[in-house]
Amino acid sequence: MINESNSTVPCEKYIGANFHVTVVDSRILEGILTVIDPFGNLLLSNVYETSIDKFDKTKLHVRELGLVSVPRETIVNIKVDSRTYSNIFGKS
């Protein structure tokens, strides 16, 4: 795995990218990055939420949400798909 932590990439390069955002309550939001506001909050479109089923902890629950605003302070982890990674860093 390549560590790109020393690379600076303008936020605009990620607009339109497929994001996988993990938030503080362990939900995963998968959608297309539409906007990053000046405070670091994200706006994702075509979002699907994956969470642990409340009644059976061994099952996952997936639902379609549509357009979602993700507050910066709730974000734990962000991943991009391999195509976006290749386009930005020129690597696979």
mmCIF file of C-alpha atoms in Angstrom:
data_model
loop_
_atom_site.group_PDB
_atom_site.id
_atom_site.type_symbol
_atom_site.label_atom_id
_atom_site.label_comp_id
_atom_site.label_asym_id
_atom_site.label_seq_id
_atom_site.Cartn_x
_atom_site.Cartn_y
_atom_site.Cartn_z
ATOM 1 C CA MET A 1 0.000 0.000 0.000
ATOM 2 C CA ILE A 2 1.276 3.447 -0.909
ATOM 3 C CA ASN A 3 1.122 6.226 1.674
ATOM 4 C CA GLU A 4 0.032 9.480 0.054
ATOM 5 C CA SER A 5 -0.237 11.395 3.340
ATOM 6 C CA ASN A 6 2.463 13.880 2.291
ATOM 7 C CA SER A 7 0.673 14.695 -0.968
ATOM 8 C CA THR A 8 -1.566 17.732 -1.168
ATOM 9 C CA VAL A 9 -4.531 17.320 -3.473
ATOM 10 C CA PRO A 10 -6.993 20.152 -4.137
ATOM 11 C CA CYS A 11 -10.513 19.362 -2.904
ATOM 12 C CA GLU A 12 -11.945 20.072 -6.368
ATOM 13 C CA LYS A 13 -10.291 16.913 -7.713
ATOM 14 C CA TYR A 14 -12.595 14.820 -5.538
ATOM 15 C CA ILE A 15 -15.854 16.390 -6.729
ATOM 16 C CA GLY A 16 -17.812 13.717 -8.594
ATOM 17 C CA ALA A 17 -15.858 10.915 -6.921
ATOM 18 C CA ASN A 18 -17.509 7.899 -5.354
ATOM 19 C CA PHE A 19 -16.936 8.251 -1.583
ATOM 20 C CA HIS A 20 -17.286 5.738 1.254
ATOM 21 C CA VAL A 21 -17.648 7.761 4.462
ATOM 22 C CA THR A 22 -17.665 6.099 7.879
ATOM 23 C CA VAL A 23 -19.352 8.215 10.555
ATOM 24 C CA VAL A 24 -19.104 8.093 14.360
ATOM 25 C CA ASP A 25 -21.954 5.609 14.897
ATOM 26 C CA SER A 26 -20.288 3.086 12.522
ATOM 27 C CA ARG A 27 -22.670 3.749 9.639
ATOM 28 C CA ILE A 28 -21.137 3.813 6.158
ATOM 29 C CA LEU A 29 -22.442 6.332 3.655
ATOM 30 C CA GLU A 30 -21.654 5.580 0.014
ATOM 31 C CA GLY A 31 -22.319 8.283 -2.542
ATOM 32 C CA ILE A 32 -20.976 10.829 -4.991
ATOM 33 C CA LEU A 33 -19.215 13.859 -3.544
ATOM 34 C CA THR A 34 -21.096 16.943 -4.698
ATOM 35 C CA VAL A 35 -19.845 19.759 -2.447
ATOM 36 C CA ILE A 36 -17.281 20.416 0.278
ATOM 37 C CA ASP A 37 -18.206 23.570 2.170
ATOM 38 C CA PRO A 38 -15.627 25.969 3.704
ATOM 39 C CA PHE A 39 -15.989 24.182 7.067
ATOM 40 C CA GLY A 40 -15.222 20.687 5.722
ATOM 41 C CA ASN A 41 -18.802 19.410 5.713
ATOM 42 C CA LEU A 42 -19.632 17.102 2.801
ATOM 43 C CA LEU A 43 -22.675 16.936 0.565
ATOM 44 C CA LEU A 44 -23.109 13.502 -1.026
ATOM 45 C CA SER A 45 -25.672 12.556 -3.668
ATOM 46 C CA ASN A 46 -27.144 9.149 -4.544
ATOM 47 C CA VAL A 47 -26.295 7.936 -1.042
ATOM 48 C CA TYR A 48 -26.788 4.439 0.316
ATOM 49 C CA GLU A 49 -26.410 3.923 4.057
ATOM 50 C CA THR A 50 -25.109 0.647 5.478
ATOM 51 C CA SER A 51 -25.566 0.012 9.197
ATOM 52 C CA ILE A 52 -25.657 -2.869 11.636
ATOM 53 C CA ASP A 53 -29.181 -4.224 12.079
ATOM 54 C CA LYS A 54 -30.522 -3.201 15.513
ATOM 55 C CA PHE A 55 -32.286 -6.521 16.088
ATOM 56 C CA ASP A 56 -29.655 -8.905 14.696
ATOM 57 C CA LYS A 57 -26.092 -7.632 15.106
ATOM 58 C CA THR A 58 -24.822 -10.197 12.564
ATOM 59 C CA LYS A 59 -26.801 -8.594 9.717
ATOM 60 C CA LEU A 60 -26.307 -5.364 7.816
ATOM 61 C CA HIS A 61 -29.121 -3.014 6.906
ATOM 62 C CA VAL A 62 -28.878 -1.029 3.639
ATOM 63 C CA ARG A 63 -31.188 1.793 2.644
ATOM 64 C CA GLU A 64 -31.238 4.477 -0.018
ATOM 65 C CA LEU A 65 -31.085 8.038 1.346
ATOM 66 C CA GLY A 66 -30.504 10.246 -1.706
ATOM 67 C CA LEU A 67 -28.881 13.630 -0.928
ATOM 68 C CA VAL A 68 -27.080 13.757 2.444
ATOM 69 C CA SER A 69 -25.146 16.425 4.324
ATOM 70 C CA VAL A 70 -22.335 14.936 6.436
ATOM 71 C CA PRO A 71 -21.052 17.207 9.229
ATOM 72 C CA ARG A 72 -17.267 17.281 9.475
ATOM 73 C CA GLU A 73 -17.216 16.363 13.178
ATOM 74 C CA THR A 74 -19.065 13.083 12.491
ATOM 75 C CA ILE A 75 -16.570 11.812 9.885
ATOM 76 C CA VAL A 76 -14.288 8.998 11.057
ATOM 77 C CA ASN A 77 -12.888 7.747 7.735
ATOM 78 C CA ILE A 78 -13.164 8.524 4.019
ATOM 79 C CA LYS A 79 -12.270 6.153 1.185
ATOM 80 C CA VAL A 80 -12.408 6.714 -2.566
ATOM 81 C CA ASP A 81 -12.808 4.105 -5.277
ATOM 82 C CA SER A 82 -9.765 2.845 -7.187
ATOM 83 C CA ARG A 83 -10.713 4.699 -10.372
ATOM 84 C CA THR A 84 -10.723 8.042 -8.546
ATOM 85 C CA TYR A 85 -7.443 7.180 -6.840
ATOM 86 C CA SER A 86 -5.840 6.373 -10.206
ATOM 87 C CA ASN A 87 -7.135 9.597 -11.773
ATOM 88 C CA ILE A 88 -5.804 11.764 -8.949
ATOM 89 C CA PHE A 89 -2.472 10.093 -8.219
ATOM 90 C CA GLY A 90 -1.820 8.465 -11.598
ATOM 91 C CA LYS A 91 -1.350 5.068 -9.961
ATOM 92 C CA SER A 92 -3.415 1.953 -9.427
#
